[in-house]
mmCIF file of C-alpha atoms and ligand atoms in Angstrom:
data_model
loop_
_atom_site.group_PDB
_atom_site.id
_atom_site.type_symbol
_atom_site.label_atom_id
_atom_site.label_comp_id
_atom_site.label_asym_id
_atom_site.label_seq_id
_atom_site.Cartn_x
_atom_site.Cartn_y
_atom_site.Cartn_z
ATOM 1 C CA UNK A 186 -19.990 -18.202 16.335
ATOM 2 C CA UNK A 187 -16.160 -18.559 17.233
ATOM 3 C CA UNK A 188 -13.740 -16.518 16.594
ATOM 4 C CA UNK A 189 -12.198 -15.478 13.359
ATOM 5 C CA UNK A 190 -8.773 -16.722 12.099
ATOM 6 C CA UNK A 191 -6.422 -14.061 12.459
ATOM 7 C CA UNK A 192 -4.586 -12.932 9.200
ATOM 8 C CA UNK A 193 -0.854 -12.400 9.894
ATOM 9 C CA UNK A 194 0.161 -9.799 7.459
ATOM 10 C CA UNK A 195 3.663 -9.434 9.495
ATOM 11 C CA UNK A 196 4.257 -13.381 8.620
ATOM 12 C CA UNK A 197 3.388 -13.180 5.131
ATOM 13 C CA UNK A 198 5.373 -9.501 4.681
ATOM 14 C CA UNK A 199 8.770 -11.493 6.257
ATOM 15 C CA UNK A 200 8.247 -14.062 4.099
ATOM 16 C CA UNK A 201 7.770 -12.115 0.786
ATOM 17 C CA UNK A 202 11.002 -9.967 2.038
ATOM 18 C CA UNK A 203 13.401 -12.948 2.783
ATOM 19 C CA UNK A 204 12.040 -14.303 -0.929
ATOM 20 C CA UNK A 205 12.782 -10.700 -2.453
ATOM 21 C CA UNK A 206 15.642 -10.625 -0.198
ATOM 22 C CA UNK A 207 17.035 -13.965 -2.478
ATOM 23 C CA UNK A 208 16.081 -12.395 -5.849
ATOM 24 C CA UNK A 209 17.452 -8.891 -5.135
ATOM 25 C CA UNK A 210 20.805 -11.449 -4.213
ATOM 26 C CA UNK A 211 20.546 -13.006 -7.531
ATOM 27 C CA UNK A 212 19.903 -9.884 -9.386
ATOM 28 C CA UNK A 213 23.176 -7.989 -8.192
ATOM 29 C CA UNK A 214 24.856 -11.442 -9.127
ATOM 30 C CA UNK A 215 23.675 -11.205 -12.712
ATOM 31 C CA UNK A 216 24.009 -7.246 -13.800
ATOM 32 C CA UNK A 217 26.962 -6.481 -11.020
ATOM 33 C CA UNK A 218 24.436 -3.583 -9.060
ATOM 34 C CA UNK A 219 21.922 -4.071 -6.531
ATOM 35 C CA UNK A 220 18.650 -2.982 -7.280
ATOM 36 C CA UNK A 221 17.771 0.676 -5.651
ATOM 37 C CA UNK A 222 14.935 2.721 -4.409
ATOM 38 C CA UNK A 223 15.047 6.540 -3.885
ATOM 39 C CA UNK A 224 12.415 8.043 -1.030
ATOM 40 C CA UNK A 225 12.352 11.735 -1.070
ATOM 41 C CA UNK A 226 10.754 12.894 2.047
ATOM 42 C CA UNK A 227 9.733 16.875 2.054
ATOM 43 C CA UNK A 228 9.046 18.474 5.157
ATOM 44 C CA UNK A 229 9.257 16.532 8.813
ATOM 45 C CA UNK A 230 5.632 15.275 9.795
ATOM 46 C CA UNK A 231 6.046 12.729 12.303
ATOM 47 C CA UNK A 232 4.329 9.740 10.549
ATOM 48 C CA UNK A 233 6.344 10.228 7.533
ATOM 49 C CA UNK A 234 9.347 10.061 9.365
ATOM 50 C CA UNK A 235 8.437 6.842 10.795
ATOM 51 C CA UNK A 236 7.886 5.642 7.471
ATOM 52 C CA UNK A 237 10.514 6.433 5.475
ATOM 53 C CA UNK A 238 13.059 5.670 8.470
ATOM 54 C CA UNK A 239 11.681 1.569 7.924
ATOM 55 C CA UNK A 240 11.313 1.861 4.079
ATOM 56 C CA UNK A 241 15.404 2.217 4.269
ATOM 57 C CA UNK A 242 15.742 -0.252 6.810
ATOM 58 C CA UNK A 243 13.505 -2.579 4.947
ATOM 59 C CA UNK A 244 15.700 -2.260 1.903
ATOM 60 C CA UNK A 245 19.140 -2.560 3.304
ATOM 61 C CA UNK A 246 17.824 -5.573 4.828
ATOM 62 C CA UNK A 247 16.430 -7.001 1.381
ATOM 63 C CA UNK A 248 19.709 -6.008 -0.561
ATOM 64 C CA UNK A 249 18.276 -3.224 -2.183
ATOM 65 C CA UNK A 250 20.299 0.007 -2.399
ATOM 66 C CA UNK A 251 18.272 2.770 -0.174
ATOM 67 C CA UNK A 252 19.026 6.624 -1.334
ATOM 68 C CA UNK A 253 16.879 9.067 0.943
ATOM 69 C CA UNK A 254 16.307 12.633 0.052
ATOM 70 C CA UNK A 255 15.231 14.415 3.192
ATOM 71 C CA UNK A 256 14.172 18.058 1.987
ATOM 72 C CA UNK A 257 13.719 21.195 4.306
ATOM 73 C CA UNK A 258 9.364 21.920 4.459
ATOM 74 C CA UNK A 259 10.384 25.103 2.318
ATOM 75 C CA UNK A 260 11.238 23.409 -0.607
ATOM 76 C CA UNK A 261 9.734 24.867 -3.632
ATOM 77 C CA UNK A 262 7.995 22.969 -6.434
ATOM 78 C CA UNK A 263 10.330 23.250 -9.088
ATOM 79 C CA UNK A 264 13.332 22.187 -6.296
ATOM 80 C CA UNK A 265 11.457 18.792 -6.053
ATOM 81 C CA UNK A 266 10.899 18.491 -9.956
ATOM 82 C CA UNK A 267 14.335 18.828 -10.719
ATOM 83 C CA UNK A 268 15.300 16.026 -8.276
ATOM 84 C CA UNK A 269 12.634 13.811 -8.984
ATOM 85 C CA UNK A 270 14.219 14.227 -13.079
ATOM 86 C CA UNK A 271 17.668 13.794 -11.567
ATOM 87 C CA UNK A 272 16.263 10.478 -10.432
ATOM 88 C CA UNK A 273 14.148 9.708 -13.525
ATOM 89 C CA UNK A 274 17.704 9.609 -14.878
ATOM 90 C CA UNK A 275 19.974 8.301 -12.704
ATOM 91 C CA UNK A 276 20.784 4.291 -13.077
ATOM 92 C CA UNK A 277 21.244 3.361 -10.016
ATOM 93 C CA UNK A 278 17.866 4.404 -9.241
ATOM 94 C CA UNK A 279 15.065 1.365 -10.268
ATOM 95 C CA UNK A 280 12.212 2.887 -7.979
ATOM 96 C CA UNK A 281 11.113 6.617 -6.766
ATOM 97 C CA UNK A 282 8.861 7.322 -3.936
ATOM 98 C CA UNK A 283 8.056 10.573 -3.081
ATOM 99 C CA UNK A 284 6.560 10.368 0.653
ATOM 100 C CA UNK A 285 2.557 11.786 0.395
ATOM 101 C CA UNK A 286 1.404 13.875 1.573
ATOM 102 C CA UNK A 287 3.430 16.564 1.022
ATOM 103 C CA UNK A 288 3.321 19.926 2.720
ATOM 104 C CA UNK A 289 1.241 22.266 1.575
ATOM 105 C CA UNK A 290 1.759 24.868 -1.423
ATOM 106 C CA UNK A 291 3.023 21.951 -2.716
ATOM 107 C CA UNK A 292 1.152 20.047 -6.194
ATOM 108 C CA UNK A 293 1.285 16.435 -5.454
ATOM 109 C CA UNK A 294 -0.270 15.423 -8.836
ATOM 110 C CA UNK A 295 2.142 17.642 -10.845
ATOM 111 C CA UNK A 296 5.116 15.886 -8.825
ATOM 112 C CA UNK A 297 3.492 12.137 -9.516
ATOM 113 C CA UNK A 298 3.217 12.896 -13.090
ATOM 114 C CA UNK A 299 7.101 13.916 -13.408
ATOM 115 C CA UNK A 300 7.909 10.684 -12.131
ATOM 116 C CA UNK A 301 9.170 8.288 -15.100
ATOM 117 C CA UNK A 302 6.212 5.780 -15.118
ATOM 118 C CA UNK A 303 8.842 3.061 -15.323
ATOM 119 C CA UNK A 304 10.289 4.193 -12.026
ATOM 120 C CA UNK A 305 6.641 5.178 -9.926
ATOM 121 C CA UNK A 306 7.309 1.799 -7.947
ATOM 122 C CA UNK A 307 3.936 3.329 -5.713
ATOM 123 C CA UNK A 308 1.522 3.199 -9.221
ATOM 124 C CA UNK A 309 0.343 6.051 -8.697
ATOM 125 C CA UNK A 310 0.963 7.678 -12.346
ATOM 126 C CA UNK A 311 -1.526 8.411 -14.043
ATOM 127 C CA UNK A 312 0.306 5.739 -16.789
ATOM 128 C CA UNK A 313 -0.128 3.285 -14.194
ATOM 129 C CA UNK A 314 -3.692 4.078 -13.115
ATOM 130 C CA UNK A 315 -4.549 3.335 -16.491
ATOM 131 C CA UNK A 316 -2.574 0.669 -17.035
ATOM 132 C CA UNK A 317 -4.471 -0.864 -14.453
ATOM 133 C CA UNK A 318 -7.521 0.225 -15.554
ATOM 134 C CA UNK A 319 -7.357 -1.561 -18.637
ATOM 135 C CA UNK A 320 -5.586 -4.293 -17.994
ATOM 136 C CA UNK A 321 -2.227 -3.602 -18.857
ATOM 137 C CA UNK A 322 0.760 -4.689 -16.686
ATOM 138 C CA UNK A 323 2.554 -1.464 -14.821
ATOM 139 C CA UNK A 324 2.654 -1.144 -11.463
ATOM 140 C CA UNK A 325 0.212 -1.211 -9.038
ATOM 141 C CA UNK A 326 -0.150 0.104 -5.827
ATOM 142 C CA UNK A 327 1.159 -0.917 -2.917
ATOM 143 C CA UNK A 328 -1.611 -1.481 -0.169
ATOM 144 C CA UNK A 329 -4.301 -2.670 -2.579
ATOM 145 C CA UNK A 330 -1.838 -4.859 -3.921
ATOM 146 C CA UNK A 331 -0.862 -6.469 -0.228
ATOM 147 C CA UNK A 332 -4.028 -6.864 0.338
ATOM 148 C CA UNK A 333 -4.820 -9.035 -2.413
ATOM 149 C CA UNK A 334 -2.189 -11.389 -1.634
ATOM 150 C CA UNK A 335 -3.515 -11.553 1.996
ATOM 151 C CA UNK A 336 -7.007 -12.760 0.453
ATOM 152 C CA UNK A 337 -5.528 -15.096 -2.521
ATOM 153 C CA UNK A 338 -3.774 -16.441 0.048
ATOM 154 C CA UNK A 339 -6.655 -16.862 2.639
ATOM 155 C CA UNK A 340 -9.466 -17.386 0.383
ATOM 156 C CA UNK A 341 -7.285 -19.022 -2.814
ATOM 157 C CA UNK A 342 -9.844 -18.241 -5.846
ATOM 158 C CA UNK A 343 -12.165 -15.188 -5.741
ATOM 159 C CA UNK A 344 -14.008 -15.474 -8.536
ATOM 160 C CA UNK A 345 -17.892 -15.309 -7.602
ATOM 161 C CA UNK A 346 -17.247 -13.650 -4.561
ATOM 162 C CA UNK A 347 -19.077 -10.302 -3.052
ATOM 163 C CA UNK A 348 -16.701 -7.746 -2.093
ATOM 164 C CA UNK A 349 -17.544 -4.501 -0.278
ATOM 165 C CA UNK A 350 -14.579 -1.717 -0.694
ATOM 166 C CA UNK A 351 -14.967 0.933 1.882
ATOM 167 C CA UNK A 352 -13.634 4.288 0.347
ATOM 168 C CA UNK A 353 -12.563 5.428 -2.900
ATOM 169 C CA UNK A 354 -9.684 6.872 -2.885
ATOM 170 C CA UNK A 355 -6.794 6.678 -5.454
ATOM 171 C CA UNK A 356 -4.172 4.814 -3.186
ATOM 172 C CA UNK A 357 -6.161 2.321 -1.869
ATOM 173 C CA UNK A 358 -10.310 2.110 -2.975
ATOM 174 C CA UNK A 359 -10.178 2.691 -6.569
ATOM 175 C CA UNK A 360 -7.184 0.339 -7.093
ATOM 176 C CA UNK A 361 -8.430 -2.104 -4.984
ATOM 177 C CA UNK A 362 -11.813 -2.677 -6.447
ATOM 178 C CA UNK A 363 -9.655 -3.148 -9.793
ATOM 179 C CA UNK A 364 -7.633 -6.030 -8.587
ATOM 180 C CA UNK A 365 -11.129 -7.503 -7.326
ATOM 181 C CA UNK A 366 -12.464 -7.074 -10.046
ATOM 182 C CA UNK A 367 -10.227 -8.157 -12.155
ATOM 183 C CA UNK A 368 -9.782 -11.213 -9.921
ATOM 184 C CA UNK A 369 -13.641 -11.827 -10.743
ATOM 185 C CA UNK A 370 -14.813 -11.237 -7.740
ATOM 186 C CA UNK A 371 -18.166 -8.762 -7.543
ATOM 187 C CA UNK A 372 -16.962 -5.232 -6.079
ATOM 188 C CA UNK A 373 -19.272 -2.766 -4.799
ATOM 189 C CA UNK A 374 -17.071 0.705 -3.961
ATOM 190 C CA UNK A 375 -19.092 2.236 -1.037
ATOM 191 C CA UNK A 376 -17.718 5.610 0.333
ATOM 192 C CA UNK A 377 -19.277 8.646 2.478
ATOM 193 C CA UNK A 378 -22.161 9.321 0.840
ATOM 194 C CA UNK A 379 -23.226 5.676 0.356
ATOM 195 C CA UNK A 380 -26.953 5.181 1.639
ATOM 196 C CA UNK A 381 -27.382 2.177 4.584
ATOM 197 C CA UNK A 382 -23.785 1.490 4.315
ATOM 198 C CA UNK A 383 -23.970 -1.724 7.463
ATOM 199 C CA UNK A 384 -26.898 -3.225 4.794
ATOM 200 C CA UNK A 385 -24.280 -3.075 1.982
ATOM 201 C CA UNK A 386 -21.447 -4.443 4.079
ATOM 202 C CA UNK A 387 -24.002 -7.158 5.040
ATOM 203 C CA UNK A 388 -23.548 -8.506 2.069
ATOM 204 C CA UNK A 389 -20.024 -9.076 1.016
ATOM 205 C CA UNK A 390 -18.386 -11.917 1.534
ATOM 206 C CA UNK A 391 -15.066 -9.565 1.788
ATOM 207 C CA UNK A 392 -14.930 -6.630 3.398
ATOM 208 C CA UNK A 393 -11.744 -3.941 2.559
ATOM 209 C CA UNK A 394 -12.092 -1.049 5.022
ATOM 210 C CA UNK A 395 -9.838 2.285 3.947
ATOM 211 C CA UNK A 396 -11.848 5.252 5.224
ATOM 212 C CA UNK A 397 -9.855 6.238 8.107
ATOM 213 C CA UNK A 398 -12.168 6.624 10.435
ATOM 214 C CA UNK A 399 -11.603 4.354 13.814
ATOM 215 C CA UNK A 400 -13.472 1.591 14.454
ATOM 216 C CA UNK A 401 -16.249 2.606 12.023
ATOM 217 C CA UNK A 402 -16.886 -0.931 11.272
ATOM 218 C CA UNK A 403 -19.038 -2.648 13.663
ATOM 219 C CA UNK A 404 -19.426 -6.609 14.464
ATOM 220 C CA UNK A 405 -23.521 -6.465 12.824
ATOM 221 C CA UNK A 406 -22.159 -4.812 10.176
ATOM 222 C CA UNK A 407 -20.435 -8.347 9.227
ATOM 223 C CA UNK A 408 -21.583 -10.998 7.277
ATOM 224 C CA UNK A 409 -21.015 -14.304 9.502
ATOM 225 C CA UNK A 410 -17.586 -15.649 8.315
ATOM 226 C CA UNK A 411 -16.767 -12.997 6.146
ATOM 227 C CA UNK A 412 -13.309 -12.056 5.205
ATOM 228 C CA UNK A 413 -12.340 -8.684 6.703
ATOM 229 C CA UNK A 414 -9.263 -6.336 5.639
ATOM 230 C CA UNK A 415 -8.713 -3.077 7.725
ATOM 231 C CA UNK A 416 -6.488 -1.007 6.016
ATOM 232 C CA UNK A 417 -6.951 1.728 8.976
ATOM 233 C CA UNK A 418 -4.196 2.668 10.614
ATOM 234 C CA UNK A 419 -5.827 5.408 13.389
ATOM 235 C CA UNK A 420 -4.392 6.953 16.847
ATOM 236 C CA UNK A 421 -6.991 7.255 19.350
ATOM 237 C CA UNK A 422 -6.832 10.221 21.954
ATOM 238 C CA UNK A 423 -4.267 9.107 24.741
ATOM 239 C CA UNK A 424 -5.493 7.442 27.596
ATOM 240 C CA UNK A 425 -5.294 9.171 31.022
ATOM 241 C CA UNK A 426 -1.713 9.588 31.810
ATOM 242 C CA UNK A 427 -0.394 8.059 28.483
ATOM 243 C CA UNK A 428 1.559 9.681 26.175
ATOM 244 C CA UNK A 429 0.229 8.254 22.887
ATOM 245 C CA UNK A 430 -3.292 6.702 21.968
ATOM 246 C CA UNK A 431 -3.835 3.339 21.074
ATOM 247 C CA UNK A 432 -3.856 2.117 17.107
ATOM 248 C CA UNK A 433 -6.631 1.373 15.891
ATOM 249 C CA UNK A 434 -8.344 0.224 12.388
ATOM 250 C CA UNK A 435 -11.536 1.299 10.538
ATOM 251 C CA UNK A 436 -13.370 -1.785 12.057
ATOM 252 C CA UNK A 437 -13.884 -2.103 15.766
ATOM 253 C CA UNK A 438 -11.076 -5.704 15.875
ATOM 254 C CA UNK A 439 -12.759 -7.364 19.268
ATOM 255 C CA UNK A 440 -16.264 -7.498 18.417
ATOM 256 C CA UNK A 441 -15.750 -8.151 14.375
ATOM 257 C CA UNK A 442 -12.983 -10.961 15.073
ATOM 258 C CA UNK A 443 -16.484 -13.020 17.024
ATOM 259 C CA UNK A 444 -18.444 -12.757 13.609
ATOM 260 C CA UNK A 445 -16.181 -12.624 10.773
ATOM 261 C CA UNK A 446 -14.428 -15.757 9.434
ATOM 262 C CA UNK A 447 -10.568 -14.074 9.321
ATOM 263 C CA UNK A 448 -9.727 -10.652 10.066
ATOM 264 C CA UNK A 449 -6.660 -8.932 9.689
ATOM 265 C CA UNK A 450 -4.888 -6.954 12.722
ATOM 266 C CA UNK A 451 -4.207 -3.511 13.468
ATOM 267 C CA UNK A 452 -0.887 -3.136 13.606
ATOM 268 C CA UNK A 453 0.410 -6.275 12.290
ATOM 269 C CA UNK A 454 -2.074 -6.709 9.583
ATOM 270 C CA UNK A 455 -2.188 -4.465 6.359
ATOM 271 C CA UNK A 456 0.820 -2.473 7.096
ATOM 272 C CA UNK A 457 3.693 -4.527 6.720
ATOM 273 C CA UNK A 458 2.851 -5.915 3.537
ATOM 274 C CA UNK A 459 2.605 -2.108 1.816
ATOM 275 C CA UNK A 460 6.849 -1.634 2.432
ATOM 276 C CA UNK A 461 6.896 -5.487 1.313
ATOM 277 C CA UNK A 462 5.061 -4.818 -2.020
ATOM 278 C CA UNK A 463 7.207 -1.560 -2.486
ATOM 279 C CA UNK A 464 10.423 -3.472 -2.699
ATOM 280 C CA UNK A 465 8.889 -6.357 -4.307
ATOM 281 C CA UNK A 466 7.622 -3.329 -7.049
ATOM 282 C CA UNK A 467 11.233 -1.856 -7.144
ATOM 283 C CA UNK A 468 12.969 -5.547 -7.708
ATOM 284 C CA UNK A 469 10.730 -5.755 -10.850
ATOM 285 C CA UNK A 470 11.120 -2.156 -11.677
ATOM 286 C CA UNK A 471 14.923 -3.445 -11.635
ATOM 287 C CA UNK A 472 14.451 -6.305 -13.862
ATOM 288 C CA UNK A 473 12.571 -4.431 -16.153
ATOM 289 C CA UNK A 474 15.527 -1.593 -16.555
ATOM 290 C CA UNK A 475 18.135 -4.591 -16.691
ATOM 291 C CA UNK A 476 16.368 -6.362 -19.597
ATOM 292 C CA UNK A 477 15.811 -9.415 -17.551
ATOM 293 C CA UNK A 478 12.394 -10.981 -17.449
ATOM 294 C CA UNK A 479 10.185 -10.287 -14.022
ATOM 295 C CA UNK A 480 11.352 -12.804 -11.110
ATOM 296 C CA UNK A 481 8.658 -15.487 -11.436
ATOM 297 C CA UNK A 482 6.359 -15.957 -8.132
ATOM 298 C CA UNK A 483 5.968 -12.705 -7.088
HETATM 299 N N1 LIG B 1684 1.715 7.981 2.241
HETATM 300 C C1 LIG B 1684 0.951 7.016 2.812
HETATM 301 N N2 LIG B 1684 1.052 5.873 2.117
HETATM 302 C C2 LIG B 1684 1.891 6.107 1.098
HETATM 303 C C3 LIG B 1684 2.394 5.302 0.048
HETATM 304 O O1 LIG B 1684 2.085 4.110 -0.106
HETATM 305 N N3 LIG B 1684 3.259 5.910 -0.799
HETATM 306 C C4 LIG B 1684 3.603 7.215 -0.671
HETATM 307 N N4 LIG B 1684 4.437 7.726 -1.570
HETATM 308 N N5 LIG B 1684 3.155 7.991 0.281
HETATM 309 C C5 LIG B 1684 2.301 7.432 1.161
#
């Protein structure tokens, strides 16, 4: 066995943002605005910070308009409704992305649902859900959506193939086996409770780990030349005299990258193509609200 291709997210997330970067160009050309993207982050939790800090970088850089909202942890509920329906109405705004999660005593399904589905750029309305669900075009979410590129783009066409998605949640598992599913590929969801979970991975011929739990995944776990996305994105305890702990994914990289066919990294994998799928979500979100037709290729 050799070793597995790596899968360069980062590559493919520059690309996609210099091509969005040309569109976003061409858009302010034809309708005289840029398009624009509001983050509201509530509260400061480190992480989010991070986050939001390179969601506004990553738009500047694209030539989408960035407006951040950076609200005090205090903030009540009905202070965050009335600026996410400030934004629902506001023109300049194409996209809205309120930062999860959000600190407690707050509702974050009550604050998703007063989102304008038009505008929930992260698809996670309950519109959009549907939407998906059915087969109707809205928006989808980001990270399932990333990752879906990295395998079309890796494997070309699914259809036939076994796919193992590891968790079920709404931002990343339930969406996910959707777009594999609807790219005719054979999606088993496993989760927590999921009996002989290594004998079900065994199978697939893709493997989408999003149970945030490090280095779960193990290298016997793998079907030989199997196509492996970690979606993890976990800080081991710091190392003797370090500061921070080491990022890790849900599958244990060294050992899987000497059975599995192409893996992706951790960092440099998953993670960059979410903020590149956000603006690529907000430029259509733009076209839409212009008139215009969705930017082909995207
Ligand atoms: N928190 C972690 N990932 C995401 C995401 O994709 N969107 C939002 N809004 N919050 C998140």
């Amino acid at each position: 066995m050799g070793e597995a291709a790596l899968i360069d997210g980062k590559g493919f997330a520059a690309a996609l943002r210099a091509r969005i970067g040309t569109l976003a160009g061409d858009f302010a050309q034809a309708t005289g605005r840029r398009p624009g993207l509001a983050v509201v982050l509530v509260g400061d939790d480190p992480a989010s910070q991070v986050y939001v800090g390179a969601k506004g970088r990553a738009c500047e850089e694209a030539g989408i308009a960035s407006f951040e909202h950076r609200l005090p942890a205090e903030t009540s509920e009905a202070e965050l409704l009335t600026l996410v329906e400030r934004l629902n109405r506001d023109p300049e705004v194409d996209g809205i992305l309120v930062q999860m999660p959000l600190p407690g005593g707050l509702d974050e399904q009550a604050v998703i649902a007063a989102i304008s589905p038009d505008k929930d750029v992260d698809g996670f309305h309950v519109i959009n859900a549907g939407r998906l669900s059915v087969g109707q075009t809205g928006f989808v979410p980001c990270t399932p959506l990333g990752c879906l590129m990295l395998l079309k783009d890796r494997l070309g066409d699914l259809s036939g193939l076994d796919a193992v998605v590891i968790g079920r949640s709404n931002i990343v598992g339930k969406p996910m086996a959707q777009l594999l599913t609807d790219a005719n590929a054979t999606v088993t969801v496993a989760h927590s409770r999921t009996r002989n979970l290594a004998d079900v991975v065994r199978r697939a011929d893709i493997v989408v780990a999003a149970v945030g739990r490090p280095e779960m995944v193990r290298a016997d776990w793998i079907k030989p030349g199997a196509t492996v996305i970690d979606v993890g994105i976990n800080r081991l305890p710091p190392a003797e005299g370090k500061e921070k702990g080491r990022l890790v994914g849900d599958v244990a990289f060294a050992e899987a990258s000497a059975v599995a066919g192409a893996i992706t990294p951790v960092p440099g994998g998953v993670g960059p193509m979410t903020i590149a799928v956000l603006l690529r979500n907000t430029l259509v979100a733009a076209h839409s609200h212009a008139g215009l037709e969705p930017p082909e290729g995207l």
